[in-house]
Coordinates of C-alpha atoms in Angstrom, one line a residue:
M1 CA 66.5 81.3 116.0
R2 CA 68.5 82.0 112.9
T3 CA 67.8 85.3 111.2
T4 CA 68.3 86.9 107.9
S5 CA 71.2 88.8 109.4
D6 CA 72.9 85.5 110.4
L7 CA 72.5 84.4 106.8
I8 CA 74.2 87.7 105.6
V9 CA 77.2 87.2 107.8
D10 CA 77.6 83.5 106.9
T11 CA 77.4 84.3 103.2
L12 CA 80.0 87.1 103.4
T13 CA 82.5 84.8 105.2
R14 CA 82.0 82.2 102.5
H15 CA 82.9 84.9 100.0
R16 CA 86.2 85.6 101.8
V17 CA 85.0 88.7 103.7
S18 CA 86.7 88.7 107.1
R19 CA 86.3 92.4 107.9
V20 CA 83.4 94.9 107.6
F21 CA 83.4 98.6 108.2
C22 CA 80.5 100.5 109.7
V23 CA 78.9 103.5 111.4
P24 CA 76.1 102.0 113.6
G25 CA 72.5 102.8 112.9
E26 CA 69.2 101.8 114.4
S27 CA 68.0 100.5 111.0
Y28 CA 70.4 97.6 111.1
L29 CA 70.7 96.7 114.7
G30 CA 69.8 93.1 113.8
L31 CA 72.9 92.8 111.6
L32 CA 75.1 94.3 114.3
D33 CA 73.8 91.7 116.7
A34 CA 74.6 88.9 114.2
L35 CA 78.2 90.1 114.2
H36 CA 78.4 90.1 118.0
D37 CA 79.7 86.6 118.6
R38 CA 81.6 86.2 115.4
D39 CA 85.4 85.8 115.7
D40 CA 85.8 85.2 112.0
V41 CA 84.6 88.8 111.1
D42 CA 86.2 91.9 112.4
T43 CA 83.7 94.7 112.8
V44 CA 85.5 98.0 112.4
V45 CA 83.6 101.0 113.9
C46 CA 84.3 104.1 111.9
R47 CA 83.6 107.8 112.6
H48 CA 81.9 108.7 109.3
E49 CA 80.3 106.6 106.5
S50 CA 82.6 108.1 103.9
G51 CA 85.5 106.8 106.0
A52 CA 83.9 103.4 106.3
G53 CA 83.4 103.2 102.6
F54 CA 87.0 104.3 101.8
M55 CA 88.3 101.7 104.2
A56 CA 86.3 99.0 102.5
L57 CA 87.7 100.0 99.1
A58 CA 91.3 99.9 100.3
D59 CA 90.7 96.5 102.0
A60 CA 89.2 95.1 98.7
R61 CA 92.2 96.3 96.8
L62 CA 94.5 94.4 99.1
T63 CA 92.4 91.1 99.4
G64 CA 90.6 90.8 96.1
A65 CA 87.4 90.1 98.0
P66 CA 84.5 92.5 98.1
G67 CA 84.9 95.4 100.5
V68 CA 81.9 95.7 102.8
A69 CA 80.5 98.8 104.5
L70 CA 77.4 98.7 106.7
V71 CA 75.4 102.0 107.0
S72 CA 72.1 103.2 108.2
R73 CA 69.3 104.5 106.0
G74 CA 69.0 108.1 104.7
P75 CA 71.9 110.2 106.0
G76 CA 74.2 107.1 106.4
A77 CA 73.7 106.0 102.9
A78 CA 74.1 109.6 101.6
N79 CA 77.3 109.9 103.4
A80 CA 78.6 106.7 101.9
A81 CA 77.8 107.7 98.3
I82 CA 81.3 109.0 97.8
A83 CA 82.6 105.4 98.2
V84 CA 80.1 104.1 95.7
H85 CA 81.2 106.6 93.2
T86 CA 84.9 105.9 93.9
A87 CA 84.4 102.1 93.6
Q88 CA 82.7 102.7 90.2
Q89 CA 85.5 104.9 88.9
D90 CA 88.3 102.8 90.3
G91 CA 86.8 99.4 89.4
V92 CA 86.8 98.0 93.0
P93 CA 84.5 95.3 94.3
F94 CA 82.3 96.9 97.0
L95 CA 79.1 96.0 98.8
L96 CA 77.2 98.8 100.5
I97 CA 74.6 97.2 102.8
V98 CA 72.0 99.7 103.9
G99 CA 69.5 99.3 106.7
Q100 CA 66.1 100.3 105.3
V101 CA 62.8 101.4 106.9
P102 CA 60.4 98.6 107.9
R103 CA 58.6 96.8 105.0
D104 CA 55.2 98.4 105.8
H105 CA 56.7 101.9 105.7
L106 CA 58.3 101.4 102.2
R107 CA 57.3 104.0 99.6
R108 CA 55.4 106.1 102.2
D109 CA 58.0 108.8 102.4
A110 CA 58.9 107.4 105.8
F111 CA 61.5 108.9 108.1
Q112 CA 64.9 108.8 106.4
E113 CA 63.5 106.6 103.5
I114 CA 65.3 106.7 100.2
D115 CA 64.7 104.7 97.0
Y116 CA 68.2 103.4 96.6
G117 CA 67.6 102.0 93.2
R118 CA 67.0 105.6 92.0
M119 CA 69.7 107.1 94.2
F120 CA 72.5 104.8 93.1
G121 CA 71.3 103.5 89.8
G122 CA 73.7 105.5 87.8
M123 CA 76.7 104.6 89.9
A124 CA 76.3 101.1 91.1
K125 CA 76.7 98.0 88.9
W126 CA 73.5 96.7 90.6
T127 CA 71.1 97.7 93.3
A128 CA 68.6 95.5 95.2
E129 CA 66.1 95.9 98.0
V130 CA 65.2 92.7 99.8
S131 CA 61.7 92.6 101.2
D132 CA 61.4 88.8 101.5
P133 CA 63.9 86.9 103.7
A134 CA 63.7 83.9 101.4
R135 CA 65.3 86.0 98.7
M136 CA 68.4 87.1 100.7
A137 CA 70.7 84.2 99.8
E138 CA 69.9 84.6 96.1
T139 CA 70.5 88.4 96.3
L140 CA 73.8 88.1 98.1
L141 CA 75.1 85.5 95.7
R142 CA 74.3 87.7 92.8
A143 CA 75.6 90.8 94.6
C144 CA 79.0 89.2 95.2
H145 CA 79.2 87.9 91.7
V146 CA 78.3 91.2 90.1
A147 CA 80.7 93.2 92.3
T148 CA 83.7 90.9 91.5
S149 CA 83.2 89.8 87.9
G150 CA 84.1 91.5 84.7
L151 CA 85.0 95.1 85.6
P152 CA 84.5 95.1 89.4
G153 CA 82.4 97.7 91.0
P154 CA 79.9 98.7 93.6
V155 CA 76.6 96.9 94.5
V156 CA 74.1 98.4 96.9
I157 CA 71.7 96.2 98.9
A158 CA 69.0 97.8 101.0
V159 CA 67.4 95.6 103.7
P160 CA 64.4 96.7 105.8
E161 CA 65.1 96.5 109.5
D162 CA 62.4 93.9 110.1
V163 CA 63.7 91.7 107.4
L164 CA 67.1 91.7 109.1
T165 CA 65.5 90.3 112.2
A166 CA 63.1 87.9 110.5
S167 CA 63.5 84.1 110.9
C168 CA 65.4 82.6 108.0
D169 CA 66.5 79.0 107.6
T170 CA 68.0 79.4 104.2
A171 CA 71.5 78.0 103.9
P172 CA 74.2 80.4 102.9
S173 CA 75.4 80.1 99.3
A174 CA 79.0 79.3 98.5
P175 CA 80.7 81.5 95.9
Q176 CA 80.0 80.5 92.3
P177 CA 83.3 79.9 90.4
A178 CA 84.3 83.0 88.4
P179 CA 83.5 82.5 84.7
R180 CA 86.6 82.2 82.7
S181 CA 87.1 82.8 79.0
A182 CA 90.1 82.0 76.9
P183 CA 91.4 83.8 73.8
H184 CA 90.6 82.1 70.5
P185 CA 93.7 80.4 69.0
D186 CA 93.4 82.5 65.9
D187 CA 93.5 85.7 68.0
T188 CA 96.5 84.5 69.9
A189 CA 98.4 83.7 66.7
R190 CA 97.5 87.1 65.2
L191 CA 98.6 88.9 68.3
R192 CA 101.9 86.9 68.3
D193 CA 102.6 87.9 64.7
W194 CA 101.8 91.6 65.4
L195 CA 104.0 91.7 68.5
G196 CA 106.9 90.1 66.6
A197 CA 106.6 92.6 63.7
A198 CA 106.2 95.8 65.7
H199 CA 109.2 98.2 65.7
R200 CA 107.8 100.7 68.2
P201 CA 105.5 98.8 70.5
L202 CA 104.1 99.8 73.9
L203 CA 102.3 97.8 76.6
L204 CA 99.8 99.7 78.7
A205 CA 99.0 97.8 81.9
G206 CA 95.9 98.5 84.1
S207 CA 94.2 97.3 87.2
G208 CA 93.0 94.1 85.6
I209 CA 96.5 92.8 86.0
E210 CA 96.4 93.0 89.8
R211 CA 93.1 91.1 90.1
T212 CA 94.7 87.8 89.2
P213 CA 97.2 86.1 91.6
G214 CA 100.6 86.4 90.0
G215 CA 99.4 89.0 87.6
R216 CA 102.4 91.3 88.3
E217 CA 104.8 88.5 87.8
A218 CA 103.1 87.5 84.5
L219 CA 103.4 91.2 83.3
H220 CA 107.1 91.3 84.3
A221 CA 107.9 88.0 82.5
F222 CA 106.0 88.9 79.4
A223 CA 107.5 92.4 79.0
E224 CA 111.0 91.0 79.4
A225 CA 110.4 88.1 77.0
W226 CA 109.1 90.4 74.3
Q227 CA 111.2 93.5 75.2
L228 CA 108.1 95.8 75.5
P229 CA 108.3 99.2 77.1
V230 CA 105.6 99.2 79.9
L231 CA 103.3 102.1 80.7
V232 CA 100.9 101.9 83.7
S233 CA 97.5 103.4 83.7
F234 CA 96.4 106.3 86.0
R235 CA 97.7 105.7 89.6
R236 CA 98.6 102.0 89.0
H237 CA 102.4 102.4 89.5
D238 CA 102.6 99.3 91.7
L239 CA 101.9 97.0 88.8
F240 CA 105.5 97.1 87.4
S241 CA 108.8 97.9 88.9
N242 CA 109.5 101.6 88.3
R243 CA 113.2 100.9 88.4
H244 CA 113.0 98.3 85.6
P245 CA 114.8 99.2 82.3
L246 CA 111.5 98.7 80.4
Y247 CA 109.4 101.0 82.6
A248 CA 108.2 103.8 80.3
G249 CA 106.1 105.8 82.9
D250 CA 102.5 106.3 83.8
M251 CA 99.5 107.8 81.9
G252 CA 98.6 110.2 84.6
L253 CA 97.2 113.7 84.7
A254 CA 98.7 115.8 81.9
I255 CA 102.0 114.1 81.1
P256 CA 104.6 116.4 79.5
A257 CA 104.0 117.3 75.9
S258 CA 107.4 115.9 74.9
Q259 CA 106.5 112.5 76.3
L260 CA 103.1 112.4 74.7
A261 CA 104.6 113.3 71.3
L262 CA 107.1 110.4 71.6
L263 CA 104.5 107.9 72.7
Q264 CA 102.3 108.8 69.7
E265 CA 105.1 107.5 67.5
A266 CA 104.3 104.0 68.6
D267 CA 103.2 101.6 65.8
F268 CA 101.6 99.0 68.2
L269 CA 99.7 99.4 71.5
L270 CA 98.8 96.4 73.6
V271 CA 96.3 97.4 76.4
A272 CA 96.2 94.8 79.1
G273 CA 93.6 95.2 81.8
A274 CA 93.1 98.9 81.5
R275 CA 90.2 101.1 80.6
L276 CA 90.9 103.7 77.9
S277 CA 89.4 106.5 79.9
D278 CA 90.0 110.3 79.5
I279 CA 93.0 110.5 81.9
T280 CA 94.8 107.3 80.7
T281 CA 94.4 108.5 77.1
Q282 CA 95.3 112.1 77.9
G283 CA 92.0 113.5 76.8
Y284 CA 91.4 110.8 74.1
R285 CA 94.7 111.8 72.3
F286 CA 96.7 108.6 73.0
P287 CA 95.5 106.7 71.2
A288 CA 93.8 109.2 69.0
A289 CA 90.0 109.1 68.9
V290 CA 88.2 107.7 67.1
R291 CA 90.6 105.8 64.8
P292 CA 93.9 105.1 66.7
E293 CA 97.0 106.1 64.8
M294 CA 98.7 102.8 65.7
R295 CA 97.6 99.2 65.7
L296 CA 95.5 98.6 68.8
V297 CA 94.9 95.4 70.7
H298 CA 92.7 95.7 73.8
V299 CA 92.6 92.8 76.3
H300 CA 90.2 93.0 79.3
A301 CA 88.1 90.6 81.3
D302 CA 85.0 92.7 80.6
P303 CA 84.0 92.8 76.9
A304 CA 81.9 95.9 77.6
V305 CA 85.2 97.9 78.2
I306 CA 86.6 97.0 74.8
G307 CA 85.8 99.4 71.9
T308 CA 83.9 102.0 74.0
H309 CA 85.9 104.9 72.7
F310 CA 88.5 103.4 70.3
P311 CA 87.8 100.6 67.8
A312 CA 90.5 98.0 68.5
D313 CA 92.1 96.1 65.6
L314 CA 91.8 93.1 67.9
G315 CA 89.7 92.8 71.1
I316 CA 90.2 89.9 73.4
A317 CA 87.8 89.4 76.4
C318 CA 89.7 87.4 78.9
D319 CA 91.9 87.7 82.0
P320 CA 94.9 89.7 80.7
A321 CA 97.4 87.9 83.0
T322 CA 96.3 84.5 81.5
L323 CA 96.9 85.8 78.0
L324 CA 100.3 87.2 78.9
R325 CA 101.3 83.8 80.2
I326 CA 100.2 82.1 77.0
L327 CA 102.4 84.4 74.9
E328 CA 105.6 84.4 77.0
D329 CA 107.6 82.6 74.3
P330 CA 108.4 85.1 71.5
P331 CA 109.7 83.9 68.1
G332 CA 112.1 86.9 67.8
I333 CA 112.5 90.6 68.4
P334 CA 113.2 93.2 65.6
L335 CA 116.6 94.9 66.1
E336 CA 115.0 98.4 65.7
R337 CA 113.1 97.8 69.0
A338 CA 116.2 98.5 71.1
T339 CA 116.5 102.1 69.8
W340 CA 112.8 102.7 70.6
I341 CA 113.1 101.3 74.1
N342 CA 116.0 103.6 74.8
R343 CA 114.1 106.7 73.6
V344 CA 111.0 105.9 75.6
V345 CA 112.8 105.0 78.8
S346 CA 115.2 108.0 78.5
E347 CA 112.3 110.3 78.3
R348 CA 110.7 108.8 81.3
E349 CA 114.0 109.1 83.3
R350 CA 114.3 112.7 82.3
I351 CA 110.9 113.8 83.6
S352 CA 111.3 111.7 86.7
R353 CA 114.2 113.6 88.1
T354 CA 113.6 115.4 91.3
R355 CA 113.4 119.2 90.9
T356 CA 114.7 121.9 93.2
F357 CA 112.7 125.0 94.0
E358 CA 113.8 128.5 95.2
V359 CA 110.8 129.3 97.5
H360 CA 110.3 131.3 100.6
D361 CA 107.1 130.0 102.0
G362 CA 108.0 126.5 103.2
I363 CA 109.2 123.2 101.7
A364 CA 108.4 122.2 98.2
F365 CA 106.5 118.9 98.8
E366 CA 108.3 117.3 95.8
E367 CA 111.5 117.3 98.0
V368 CA 109.5 115.5 100.8
V369 CA 108.4 113.0 98.2
A370 CA 111.9 112.4 97.0
R371 CA 113.1 111.6 100.5
L372 CA 110.1 109.4 101.1
G373 CA 110.8 107.4 97.9
A374 CA 114.3 106.7 99.0
S375 CA 113.3 105.5 102.5
L376 CA 110.3 103.3 101.9
A377 CA 110.4 99.7 103.1
P378 CA 110.6 97.1 100.3
D379 CA 107.0 96.0 101.1
A380 CA 105.6 99.4 102.1
I381 CA 102.0 100.4 101.4
V382 CA 101.5 104.0 100.5
T383 CA 98.1 105.7 100.5
V384 CA 97.8 109.0 98.7
D385 CA 94.9 111.4 99.1
A386 CA 93.6 113.4 96.1
G387 CA 95.2 116.8 95.6
N388 CA 98.0 118.7 93.9
F389 CA 100.4 117.8 96.8
G390 CA 100.4 114.2 95.6
A391 CA 101.4 115.0 92.0
P392 CA 105.1 114.4 92.5
V393 CA 104.4 111.0 94.1
Y394 CA 103.5 109.5 90.8
R395 CA 106.4 111.0 89.0
V396 CA 109.3 110.7 91.5
V397 CA 108.6 107.7 93.9
P398 CA 110.1 104.5 92.3
F399 CA 107.4 102.0 93.3
E400 CA 108.5 98.4 93.0
P401 CA 106.4 95.3 93.8
P402 CA 105.6 94.1 96.4
Q403 CA 105.1 97.7 97.4
R404 CA 101.6 98.9 97.0
L405 CA 100.1 102.2 96.0
L406 CA 96.5 102.9 97.1
A407 CA 95.2 106.2 95.5
P408 CA 91.7 107.1 94.3
I409 CA 91.3 107.1 90.5
A410 CA 88.2 109.1 91.1
G411 CA 90.1 111.9 92.7
A412 CA 88.1 111.7 95.9
M413 CA 89.5 113.8 98.7
G414 CA 89.4 112.2 102.1
F415 CA 90.5 108.7 100.8
G416 CA 94.1 108.8 102.2
V417 CA 93.6 108.4 106.0
P418 CA 90.8 105.8 105.9
A419 CA 92.7 103.8 103.3
A420 CA 95.9 103.8 105.5
V421 CA 93.9 102.6 108.5
A422 CA 92.4 99.7 106.5
A423 CA 95.8 98.8 105.1
A424 CA 97.4 98.7 108.5
L425 CA 94.5 96.5 109.8
R426 CA 94.9 94.1 106.9
C427 CA 98.8 94.1 106.8
P428 CA 99.9 94.8 110.4
S429 CA 103.5 93.8 109.7
R430 CA 104.0 96.1 106.8
Q431 CA 105.0 99.8 106.8
V432 CA 102.0 101.9 106.0
V433 CA 102.5 105.5 105.0
C434 CA 99.7 108.0 104.3
L435 CA 100.3 111.2 102.3
V436 CA 97.5 113.7 102.7
G437 CA 96.9 117.4 102.2
D438 CA 95.5 119.5 105.0
G439 CA 92.2 119.9 103.1
G440 CA 91.7 116.1 102.6
F441 CA 92.9 115.4 106.2
L442 CA 90.2 117.7 107.7
M443 CA 87.6 115.7 105.7
T444 CA 88.2 112.3 107.2
G445 CA 91.2 112.7 109.6
S446 CA 88.9 111.7 112.4
E447 CA 89.3 108.1 111.3
L448 CA 92.7 108.3 113.1
A449 CA 90.5 107.4 116.1
V450 CA 90.3 103.9 114.7
A451 CA 94.1 103.9 114.5
L452 CA 94.3 105.0 118.1
E453 CA 91.8 102.3 119.2
R454 CA 93.6 99.5 117.3
R455 CA 97.1 100.8 118.1
L456 CA 98.1 101.0 114.5
P457 CA 101.7 102.3 113.8
L458 CA 100.7 104.5 110.9
K459 CA 103.0 107.0 109.4
V460 CA 100.9 110.1 108.4
I461 CA 102.5 113.0 106.5
V462 CA 100.3 116.0 106.2
S463 CA 101.1 118.7 103.6
E464 CA 99.9 122.0 105.2
N465 CA 99.6 125.2 103.2
R466 CA 96.0 126.1 104.1
V467 CA 94.8 126.1 100.5
Y468 CA 92.8 123.8 98.3
G469 CA 95.9 123.6 96.1
S470 CA 94.6 121.9 92.9
I471 CA 91.7 124.4 92.7
R472 CA 93.9 127.3 93.5
I473 CA 96.2 126.4 90.6
H474 CA 93.2 126.3 88.2
Q475 CA 91.9 129.5 89.7
E476 CA 95.2 131.3 89.2
R477 CA 95.3 130.2 85.5
E478 CA 91.7 131.2 84.8
Y479 CA 91.3 134.2 87.0
P480 CA 94.8 135.5 87.9
G481 CA 95.0 137.3 91.2
R482 CA 91.3 136.8 92.0
T483 CA 91.3 133.9 94.5
T484 CA 88.0 133.2 96.2
G485 CA 87.0 130.2 98.3
T486 CA 90.3 128.3 98.0
G487 CA 92.0 129.4 101.2
F488 CA 91.1 128.3 104.8
A489 CA 92.3 128.2 108.4
N490 CA 93.5 125.1 110.2
P491 CA 93.4 124.0 113.8
D492 CA 96.7 123.0 115.4
L493 CA 97.3 119.9 113.4
L494 CA 100.2 118.8 115.6
A495 CA 97.8 118.8 118.5
V496 CA 95.3 116.8 116.5
G497 CA 98.0 114.2 115.8
R498 CA 99.0 114.0 119.5
A499 CA 95.3 113.8 120.5
H500 CA 95.1 110.6 118.4
G501 CA 98.1 109.0 120.1
F502 CA 100.7 109.9 117.5
N503 CA 104.2 111.2 118.0
A504 CA 103.9 114.6 116.3
T505 CA 106.7 116.3 114.3
H506 CA 106.8 119.6 112.5
L507 CA 109.0 120.0 109.4
R508 CA 109.4 123.7 108.6
R509 CA 112.5 123.9 106.4
C510 CA 114.4 121.7 104.0
A511 CA 117.1 120.9 106.6
D512 CA 114.3 119.2 108.7
L513 CA 113.9 116.6 106.0
E514 CA 117.0 114.8 107.3
R515 CA 114.6 113.5 110.1
L516 CA 112.2 111.8 107.6
P517 CA 114.0 108.4 107.2
E518 CA 114.1 108.1 111.0
L519 CA 110.5 108.9 111.4
L520 CA 109.5 106.4 108.7
A521 CA 111.5 103.7 110.4
S522 CA 110.0 104.3 113.8
P523 CA 108.1 101.3 115.2
G524 CA 105.3 103.5 116.5
P525 CA 102.7 105.9 115.1
E526 CA 104.2 109.1 113.6
F527 CA 102.3 112.2 112.5
V528 CA 104.3 114.6 110.5
V529 CA 103.1 118.1 109.5
V530 CA 105.1 119.7 106.6
D531 CA 105.0 123.5 106.0
T532 CA 104.4 123.1 102.3
S533 CA 105.3 125.8 99.8
L534 CA 102.5 127.2 97.7
E535 CA 104.9 129.2 95.5
A536 CA 106.4 125.9 94.2
V537 CA 103.2 124.9 92.5
L538 CA 101.5 128.1 91.4
P539 CA 101.6 128.6 87.6
A540 CA 104.5 130.7 86.1
R541 CA 105.6 131.9 89.5
N542 CA 108.8 130.0 90.2
P543 CA 110.0 127.6 87.5
P544 CA 111.9 124.7 89.1
R545 CA 115.3 123.4 88.2
V546 CA 116.1 119.7 87.7
A547 CA 118.5 118.5 90.3
D548 CA 121.9 117.3 89.2

């Protein structure tokens, strides 16, 4: 007998889903049973629902297909909420499938019952509860379409446990072709004229570029043809070579005032595939809200993203990579543009230099990051957890496609380790490096059990200073000398690494960094604990010097 669960699995595979992440629960045993004999779907058993969700998001970033997490009702769904929020903030296609209470218990305040439409309605792009097996094919088709179209995001589907085991003869639905829109010829001609006339143009590239096969290549060709300095949006450094002479930097957390002042001199800003959110716009100052100081053209696949905070002089709702390919042949470039490019790129190079610190409480993590950046494999995948320890990664590491950076736009701690596990599962031949603070590691570090089980050669670098660093920095600024709730004790992290099958190494002083390239090149799993300086990051304590 075919069940609704069989239909779910068949439909997911037709939508290019080949791996699901789960923490088992009695409310979806039927779905687990449907996965039992499937060799076309890898079921990854995780240790916490947040880890399962984060793994699904990282997998979606690498494949373009929806990431899928399976969780049980109530506590399981609540634990997975962080992944729903992260998917919404990061614009990642994600399906959270929740086993629900039986149909005849619905809305009776049953054991572990939650109304998921109310719970996730403000975060998810769509929520659904399927009480009729005949509606499952329709629901899944819509769910996959909503999750992947326009601005991708999370969809939550709750399925009562007796619906999952009910007989269902409905055929699985094949994916519907993604709707495509093309720019109007008049808009293309106007944009071409504006690009050709701009003396101080900038191109801001966002995640919409990576969703189209060949998007990075299209961005590279377009920027070179038009000689446009390229900025990348928050934590999207892998969209464009950071070594390219047109790379102008990233719009990350609080870029230096000197760089912001220079960028504000631009007379033309082309936004391709990015949302103009608070961080990317530096608190709605670049461009200036509400009326931008420069001519603004915003290109995004989702028309709802255009004009939300800044009225664009021209808004084009289409795949940005497609538009860039159309415009690859420029009529001519103003001579003044070369001077502008030199100014913008020189500023980026100045602030990207590695700094040195005179500290007495460990290693400044920026020096670890500098060694890492020089030692990465050409196709490395780097996952970075949230936290102050990661700040120099985005400024110092020269990412270059096909290298990938997986970091949470939402700033969700605990992302780093699960994301690395998912990346190593998806790309077993590539070097996968996880950078994580001790606070974030203790949130989801147990997902290293999956790496142990699957024998994944992860390289995990833990920054240990026994402090929630980002919060301590804010606390020191607002309440100098009055630190409460930001320090903590750790277990023996080296022992934790060894317990999960890793070769464990302790880096205590700068001289120990000589070992880092060797550890990164090791064929096996490596777990590196760095005694990280807190002095190096606290405000106004120890100003760094730029290395020669």
